[in-house]
mmCIF file of C-alpha atoms in Angstrom:
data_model
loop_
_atom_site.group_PDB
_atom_site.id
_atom_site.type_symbol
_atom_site.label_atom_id
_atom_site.label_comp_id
_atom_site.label_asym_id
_atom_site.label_seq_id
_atom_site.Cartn_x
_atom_site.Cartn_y
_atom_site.Cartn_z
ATOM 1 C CA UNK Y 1 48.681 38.931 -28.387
ATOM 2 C CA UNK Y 2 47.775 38.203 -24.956
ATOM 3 C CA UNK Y 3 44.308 39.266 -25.760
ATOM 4 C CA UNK Y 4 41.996 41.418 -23.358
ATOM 5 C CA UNK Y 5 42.796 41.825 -19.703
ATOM 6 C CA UNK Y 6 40.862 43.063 -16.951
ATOM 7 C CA UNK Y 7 41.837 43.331 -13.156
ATOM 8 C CA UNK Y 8 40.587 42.582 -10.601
ATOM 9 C CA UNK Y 9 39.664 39.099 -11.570
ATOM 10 C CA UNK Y 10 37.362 39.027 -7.731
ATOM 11 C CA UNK Y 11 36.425 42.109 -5.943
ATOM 12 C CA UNK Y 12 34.605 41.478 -2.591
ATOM 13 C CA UNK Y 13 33.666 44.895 -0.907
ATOM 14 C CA UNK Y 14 31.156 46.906 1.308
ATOM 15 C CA UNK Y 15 28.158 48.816 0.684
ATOM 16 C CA UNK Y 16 28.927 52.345 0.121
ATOM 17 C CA UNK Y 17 32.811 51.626 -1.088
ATOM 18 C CA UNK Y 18 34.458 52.897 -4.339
ATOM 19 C CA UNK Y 19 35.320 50.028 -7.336
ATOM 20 C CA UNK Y 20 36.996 50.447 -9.428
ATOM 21 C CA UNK Y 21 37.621 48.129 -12.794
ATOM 22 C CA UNK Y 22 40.779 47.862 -15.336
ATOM 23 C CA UNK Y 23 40.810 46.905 -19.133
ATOM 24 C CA UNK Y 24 43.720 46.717 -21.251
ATOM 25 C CA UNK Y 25 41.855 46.203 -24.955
ATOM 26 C CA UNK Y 26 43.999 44.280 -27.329
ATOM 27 C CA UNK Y 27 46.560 46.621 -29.293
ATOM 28 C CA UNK Y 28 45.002 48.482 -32.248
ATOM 29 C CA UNK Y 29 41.573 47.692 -31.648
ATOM 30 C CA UNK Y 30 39.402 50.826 -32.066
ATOM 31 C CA UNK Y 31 36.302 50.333 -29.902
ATOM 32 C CA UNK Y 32 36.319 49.129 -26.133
ATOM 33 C CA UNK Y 33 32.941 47.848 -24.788
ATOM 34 C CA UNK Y 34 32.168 47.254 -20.948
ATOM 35 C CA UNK Y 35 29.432 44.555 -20.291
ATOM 36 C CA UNK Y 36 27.800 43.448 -17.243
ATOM 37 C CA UNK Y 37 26.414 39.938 -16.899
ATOM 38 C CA UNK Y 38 24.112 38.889 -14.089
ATOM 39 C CA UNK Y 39 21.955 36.189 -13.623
ATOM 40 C CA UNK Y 40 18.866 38.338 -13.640
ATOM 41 C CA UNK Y 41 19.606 40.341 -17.222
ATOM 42 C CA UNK Y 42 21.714 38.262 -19.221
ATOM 43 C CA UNK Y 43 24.852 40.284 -20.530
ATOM 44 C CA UNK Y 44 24.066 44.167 -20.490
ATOM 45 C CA UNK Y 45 26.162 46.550 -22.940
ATOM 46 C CA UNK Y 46 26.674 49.515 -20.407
ATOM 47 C CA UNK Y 47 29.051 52.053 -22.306
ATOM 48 C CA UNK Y 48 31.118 51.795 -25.627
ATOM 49 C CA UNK Y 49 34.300 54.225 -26.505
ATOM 50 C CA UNK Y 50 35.869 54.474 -30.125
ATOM 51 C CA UNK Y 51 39.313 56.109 -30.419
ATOM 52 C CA UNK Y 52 39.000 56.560 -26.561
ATOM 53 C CA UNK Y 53 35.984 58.745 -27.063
ATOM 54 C CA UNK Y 54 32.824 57.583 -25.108
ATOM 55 C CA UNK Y 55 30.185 57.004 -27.724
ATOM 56 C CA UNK Y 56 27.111 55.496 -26.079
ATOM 57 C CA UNK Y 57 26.575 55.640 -21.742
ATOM 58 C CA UNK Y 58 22.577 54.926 -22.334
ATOM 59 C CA UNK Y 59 23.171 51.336 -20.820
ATOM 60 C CA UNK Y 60 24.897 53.136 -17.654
ATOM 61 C CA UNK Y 61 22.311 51.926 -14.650
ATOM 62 C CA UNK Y 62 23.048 55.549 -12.770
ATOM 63 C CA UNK Y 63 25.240 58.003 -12.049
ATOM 64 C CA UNK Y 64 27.156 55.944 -8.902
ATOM 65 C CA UNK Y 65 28.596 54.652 -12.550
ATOM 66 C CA UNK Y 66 31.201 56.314 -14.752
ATOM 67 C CA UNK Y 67 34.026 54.868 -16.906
ATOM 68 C CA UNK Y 68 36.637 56.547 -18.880
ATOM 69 C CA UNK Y 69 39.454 55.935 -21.399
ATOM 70 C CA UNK Y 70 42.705 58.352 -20.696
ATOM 71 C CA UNK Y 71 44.276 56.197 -23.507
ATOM 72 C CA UNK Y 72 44.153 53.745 -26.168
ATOM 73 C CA UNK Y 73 45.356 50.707 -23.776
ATOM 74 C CA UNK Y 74 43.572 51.744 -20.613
ATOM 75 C CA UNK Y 75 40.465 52.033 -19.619
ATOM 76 C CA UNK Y 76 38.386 52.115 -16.153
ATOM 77 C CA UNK Y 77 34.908 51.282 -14.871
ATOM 78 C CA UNK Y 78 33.906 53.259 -11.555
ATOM 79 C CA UNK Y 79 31.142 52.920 -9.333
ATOM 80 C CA UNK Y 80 30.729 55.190 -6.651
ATOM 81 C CA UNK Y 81 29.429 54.383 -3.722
ATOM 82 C CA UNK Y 82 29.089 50.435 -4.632
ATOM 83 C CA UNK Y 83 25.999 48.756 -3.637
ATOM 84 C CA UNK Y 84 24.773 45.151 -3.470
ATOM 85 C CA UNK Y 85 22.658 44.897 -6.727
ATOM 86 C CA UNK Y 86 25.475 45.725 -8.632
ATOM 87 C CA UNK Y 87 27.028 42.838 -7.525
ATOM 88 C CA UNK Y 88 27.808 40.891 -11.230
ATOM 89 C CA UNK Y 89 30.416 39.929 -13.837
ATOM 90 C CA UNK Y 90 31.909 42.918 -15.287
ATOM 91 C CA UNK Y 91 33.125 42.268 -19.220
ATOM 92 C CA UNK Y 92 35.609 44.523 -20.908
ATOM 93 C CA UNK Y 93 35.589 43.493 -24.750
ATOM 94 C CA UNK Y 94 37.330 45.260 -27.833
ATOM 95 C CA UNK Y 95 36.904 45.383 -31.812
ATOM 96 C CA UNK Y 96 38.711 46.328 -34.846
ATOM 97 C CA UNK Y 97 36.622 48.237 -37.204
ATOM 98 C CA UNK Y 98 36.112 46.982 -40.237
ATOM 99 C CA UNK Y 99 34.171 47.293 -43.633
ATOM 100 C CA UNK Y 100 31.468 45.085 -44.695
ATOM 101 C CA UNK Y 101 33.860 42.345 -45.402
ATOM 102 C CA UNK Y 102 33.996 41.235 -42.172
ATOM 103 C CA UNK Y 103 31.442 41.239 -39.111
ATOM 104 C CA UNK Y 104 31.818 43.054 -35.753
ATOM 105 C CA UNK Y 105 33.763 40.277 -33.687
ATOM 106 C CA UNK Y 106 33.899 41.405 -29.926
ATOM 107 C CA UNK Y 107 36.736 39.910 -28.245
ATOM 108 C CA UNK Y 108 35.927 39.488 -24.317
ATOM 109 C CA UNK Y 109 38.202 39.617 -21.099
ATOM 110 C CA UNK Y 110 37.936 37.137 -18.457
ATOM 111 C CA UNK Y 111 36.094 39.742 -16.014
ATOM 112 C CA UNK Y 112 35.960 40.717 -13.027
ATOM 113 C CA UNK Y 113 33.565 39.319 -10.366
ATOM 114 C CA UNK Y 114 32.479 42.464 -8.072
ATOM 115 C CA UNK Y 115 30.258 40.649 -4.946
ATOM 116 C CA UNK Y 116 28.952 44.051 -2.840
ATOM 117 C CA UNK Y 117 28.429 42.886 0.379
ATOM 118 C CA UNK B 1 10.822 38.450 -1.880
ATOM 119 C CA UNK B 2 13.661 36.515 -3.898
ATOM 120 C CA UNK B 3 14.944 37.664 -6.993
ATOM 121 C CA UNK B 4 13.667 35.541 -9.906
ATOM 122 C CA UNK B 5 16.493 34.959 -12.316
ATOM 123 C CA UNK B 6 16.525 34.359 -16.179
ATOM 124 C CA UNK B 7 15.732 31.113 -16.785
ATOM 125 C CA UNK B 8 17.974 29.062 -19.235
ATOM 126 C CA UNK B 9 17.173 27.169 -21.840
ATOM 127 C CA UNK B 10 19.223 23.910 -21.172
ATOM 128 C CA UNK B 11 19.722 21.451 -23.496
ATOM 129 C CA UNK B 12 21.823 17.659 -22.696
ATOM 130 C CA UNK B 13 23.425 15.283 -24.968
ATOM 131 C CA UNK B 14 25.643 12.614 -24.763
ATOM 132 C CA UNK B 15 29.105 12.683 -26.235
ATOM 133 C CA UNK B 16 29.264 11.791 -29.864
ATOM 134 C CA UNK B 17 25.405 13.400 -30.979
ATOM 135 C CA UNK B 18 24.795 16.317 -32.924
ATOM 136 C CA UNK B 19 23.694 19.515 -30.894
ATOM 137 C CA UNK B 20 21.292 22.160 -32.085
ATOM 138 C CA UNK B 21 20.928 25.464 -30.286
ATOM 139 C CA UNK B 22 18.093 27.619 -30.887
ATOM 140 C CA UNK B 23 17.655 31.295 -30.889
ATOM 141 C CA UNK B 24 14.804 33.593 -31.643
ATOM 142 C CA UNK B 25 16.312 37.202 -32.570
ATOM 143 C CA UNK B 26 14.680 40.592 -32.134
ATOM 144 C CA UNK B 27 15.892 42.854 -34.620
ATOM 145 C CA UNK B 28 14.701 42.246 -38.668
ATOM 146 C CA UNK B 29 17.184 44.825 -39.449
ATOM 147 C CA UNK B 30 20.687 43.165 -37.984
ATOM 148 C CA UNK B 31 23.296 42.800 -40.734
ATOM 149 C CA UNK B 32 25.013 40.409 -39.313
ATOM 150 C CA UNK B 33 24.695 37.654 -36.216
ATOM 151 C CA UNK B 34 27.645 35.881 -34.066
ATOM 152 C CA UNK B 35 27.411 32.991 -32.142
ATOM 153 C CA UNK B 36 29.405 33.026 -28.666
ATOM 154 C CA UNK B 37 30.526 30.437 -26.330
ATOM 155 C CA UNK B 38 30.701 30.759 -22.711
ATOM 156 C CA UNK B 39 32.674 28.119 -20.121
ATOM 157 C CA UNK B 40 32.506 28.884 -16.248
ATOM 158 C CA UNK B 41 34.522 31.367 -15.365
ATOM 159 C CA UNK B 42 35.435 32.858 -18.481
ATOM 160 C CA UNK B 43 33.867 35.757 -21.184
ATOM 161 C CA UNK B 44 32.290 34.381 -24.540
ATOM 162 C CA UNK B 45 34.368 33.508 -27.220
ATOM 163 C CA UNK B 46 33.594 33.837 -30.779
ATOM 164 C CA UNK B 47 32.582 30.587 -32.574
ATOM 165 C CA UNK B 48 31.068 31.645 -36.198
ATOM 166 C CA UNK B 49 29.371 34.623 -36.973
ATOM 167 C CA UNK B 50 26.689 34.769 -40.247
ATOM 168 C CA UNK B 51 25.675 38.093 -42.759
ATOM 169 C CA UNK B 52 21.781 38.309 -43.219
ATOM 170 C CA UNK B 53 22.312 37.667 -46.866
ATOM 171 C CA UNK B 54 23.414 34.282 -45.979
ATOM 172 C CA UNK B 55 21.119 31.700 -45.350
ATOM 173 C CA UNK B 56 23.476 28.868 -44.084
ATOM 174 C CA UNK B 57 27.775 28.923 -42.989
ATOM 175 C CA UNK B 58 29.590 25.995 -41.816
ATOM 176 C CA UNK B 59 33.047 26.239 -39.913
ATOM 177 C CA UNK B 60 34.408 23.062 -38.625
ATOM 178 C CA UNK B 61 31.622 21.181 -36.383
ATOM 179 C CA UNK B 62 29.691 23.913 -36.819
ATOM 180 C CA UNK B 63 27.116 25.306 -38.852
ATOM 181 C CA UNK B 64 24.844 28.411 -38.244
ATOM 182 C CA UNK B 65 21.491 28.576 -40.192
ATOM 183 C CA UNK B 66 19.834 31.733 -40.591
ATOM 184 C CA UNK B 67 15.912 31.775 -40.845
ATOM 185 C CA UNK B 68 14.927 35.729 -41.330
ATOM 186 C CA UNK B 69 10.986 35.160 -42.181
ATOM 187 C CA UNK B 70 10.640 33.515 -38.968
ATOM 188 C CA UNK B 71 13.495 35.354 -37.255
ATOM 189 C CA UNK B 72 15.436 32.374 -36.016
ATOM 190 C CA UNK B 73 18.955 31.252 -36.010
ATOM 191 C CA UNK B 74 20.510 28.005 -34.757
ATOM 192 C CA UNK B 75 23.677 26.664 -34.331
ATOM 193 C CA UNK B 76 24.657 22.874 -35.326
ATOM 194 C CA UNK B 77 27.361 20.925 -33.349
ATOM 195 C CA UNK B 78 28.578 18.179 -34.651
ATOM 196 C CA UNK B 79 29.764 15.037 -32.822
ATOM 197 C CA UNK B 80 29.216 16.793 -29.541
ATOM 198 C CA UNK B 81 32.035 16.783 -26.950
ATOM 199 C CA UNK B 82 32.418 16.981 -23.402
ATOM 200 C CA UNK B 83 34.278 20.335 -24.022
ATOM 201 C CA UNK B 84 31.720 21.859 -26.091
ATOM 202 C CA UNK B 85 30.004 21.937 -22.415
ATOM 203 C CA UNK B 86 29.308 25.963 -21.804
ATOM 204 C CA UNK B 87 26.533 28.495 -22.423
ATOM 205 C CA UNK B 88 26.368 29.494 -25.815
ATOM 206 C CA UNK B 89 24.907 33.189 -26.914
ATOM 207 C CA UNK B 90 23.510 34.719 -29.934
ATOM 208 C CA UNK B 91 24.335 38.012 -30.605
ATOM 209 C CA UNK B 92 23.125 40.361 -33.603
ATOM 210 C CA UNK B 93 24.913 43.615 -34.702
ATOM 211 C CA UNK B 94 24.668 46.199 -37.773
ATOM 212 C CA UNK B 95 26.591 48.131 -40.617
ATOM 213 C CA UNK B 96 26.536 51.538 -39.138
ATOM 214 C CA UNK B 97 25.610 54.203 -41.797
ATOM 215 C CA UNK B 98 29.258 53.872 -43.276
ATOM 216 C CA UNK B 99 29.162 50.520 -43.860
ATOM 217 C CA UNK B 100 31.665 49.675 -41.167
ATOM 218 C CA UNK B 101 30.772 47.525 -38.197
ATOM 219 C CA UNK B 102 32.510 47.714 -35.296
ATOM 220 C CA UNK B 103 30.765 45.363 -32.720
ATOM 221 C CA UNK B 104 28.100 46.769 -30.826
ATOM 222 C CA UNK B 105 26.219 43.428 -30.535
ATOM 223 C CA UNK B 106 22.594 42.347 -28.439
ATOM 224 C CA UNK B 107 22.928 39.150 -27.240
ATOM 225 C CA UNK B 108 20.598 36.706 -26.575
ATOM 226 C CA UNK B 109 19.594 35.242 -22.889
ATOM 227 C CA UNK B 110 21.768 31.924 -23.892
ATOM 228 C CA UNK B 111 21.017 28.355 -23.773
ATOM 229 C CA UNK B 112 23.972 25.857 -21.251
ATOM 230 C CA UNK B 113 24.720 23.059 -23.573
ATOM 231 C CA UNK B 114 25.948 20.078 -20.979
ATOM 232 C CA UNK B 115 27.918 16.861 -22.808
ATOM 233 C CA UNK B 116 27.440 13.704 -20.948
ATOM 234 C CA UNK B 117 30.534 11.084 -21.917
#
């Protein structure tokens, strides 16, 4: 499997610009998690889908951000208009549910580096 | 003024020693915890997770001990190599009320292990 892939790996832009961010989650995993990492707050769970449905946007920072899942392999991370302090890693990650036999292993993209000039 | 970021923990060795990473957890109710590792550039990668009912796991040059009256867990690495270099996260998750888990995880601030040859 070639594992979770986001794109763009480096996104340099303007103030005021749209960004948008791609995850492909690894085939038949049920949940997709975007994460953003920053020097400033550590790594930040912002929104969480299961079976494509959007479960939990609390750790959304505002409503310039949105992110959506059309489909089981696809999903985007939009921020509208872009601004400098959201200049940060962006982390796609996806998980297989599973019982109580196993733990809740989140498997992580490579990111994408989003610098908002 | 200038942002102030998060501070790391840092911790050095040279090659060969024994690591131990430290991590003070928030949650007394977390079913489970995960231990991730970070290299520049990339997301965190799963190294060994723990249940709370465990007190102690070992995987190979590893070993995660779990301390819940003080609310501590650390990870062991054994004969310490330069590629163990990285920044290594805990993470803690739950059982949702089903009993499944499904990766929703808090992570930790981290701590950047450096191996001197």
């Amino acid at each position: 499997d070639a594992g979770v892939i986001q794109s763009p790996r480096h996104e340099v832009t303007e103030m005021g610009q749209e960004v948008t961010l791609r995850c492909k989650p690894i085939s038949g995993h049920d949940y997709l998690f975007w994460y953003r990492q920053t020097m400033m707050r550590g790594l930040e769970l912002l929104i969480y889908f299961n079976n494509n449905v959007p479960i939990d946007d609390s750790g959304m920072p505002e409503d310039r951000f949105s992110a959506k899942m059309p489909n089981a392999s696809f999903s985007t991370l939009k921020i509208q208009p872009s601004e400098p302090r959201d200049s940060a890693v962006y982390f796609c990650a996806s998980s297989l549910v599973g019982g109580r036999e196993r733990t809740g292993e989140l498997f992580f993209g490579e990111g994408s580096r989003l610098t908002v000039l | 003024g200038e942002s102030v970021g998060l501070h790391l923990p840092t911790l050095s060795v040279q090659e060969g020693d024994n690591s131990i990473i430290n991590c003070a957890y928030s949650n007394s109710a977390s079913d489970y915890f995960i231990w991730y590792k970070q290299e520049s550039g990339k997301g965190p990668q799963f190294i060994i997770d723990i249940r709370s009912n465990m007190d102690k796991r070992q995987g190979q040059r590893v070993t995660v001990l779990l301390n819940k009256t003080v609310k501590h867990l650390s990870l062991q690495i054994a004969a310490t190599q330069p590629g163990d270099s990285a920044v290594y996260f805990c993470a803690e998750g739950g059982f949702d009320a089903g009993g499944t888990s499904y990766g929703k995880l808090t992570f930790g601030q981290g701590t950047i292990l450096t191996v001197h040859p």
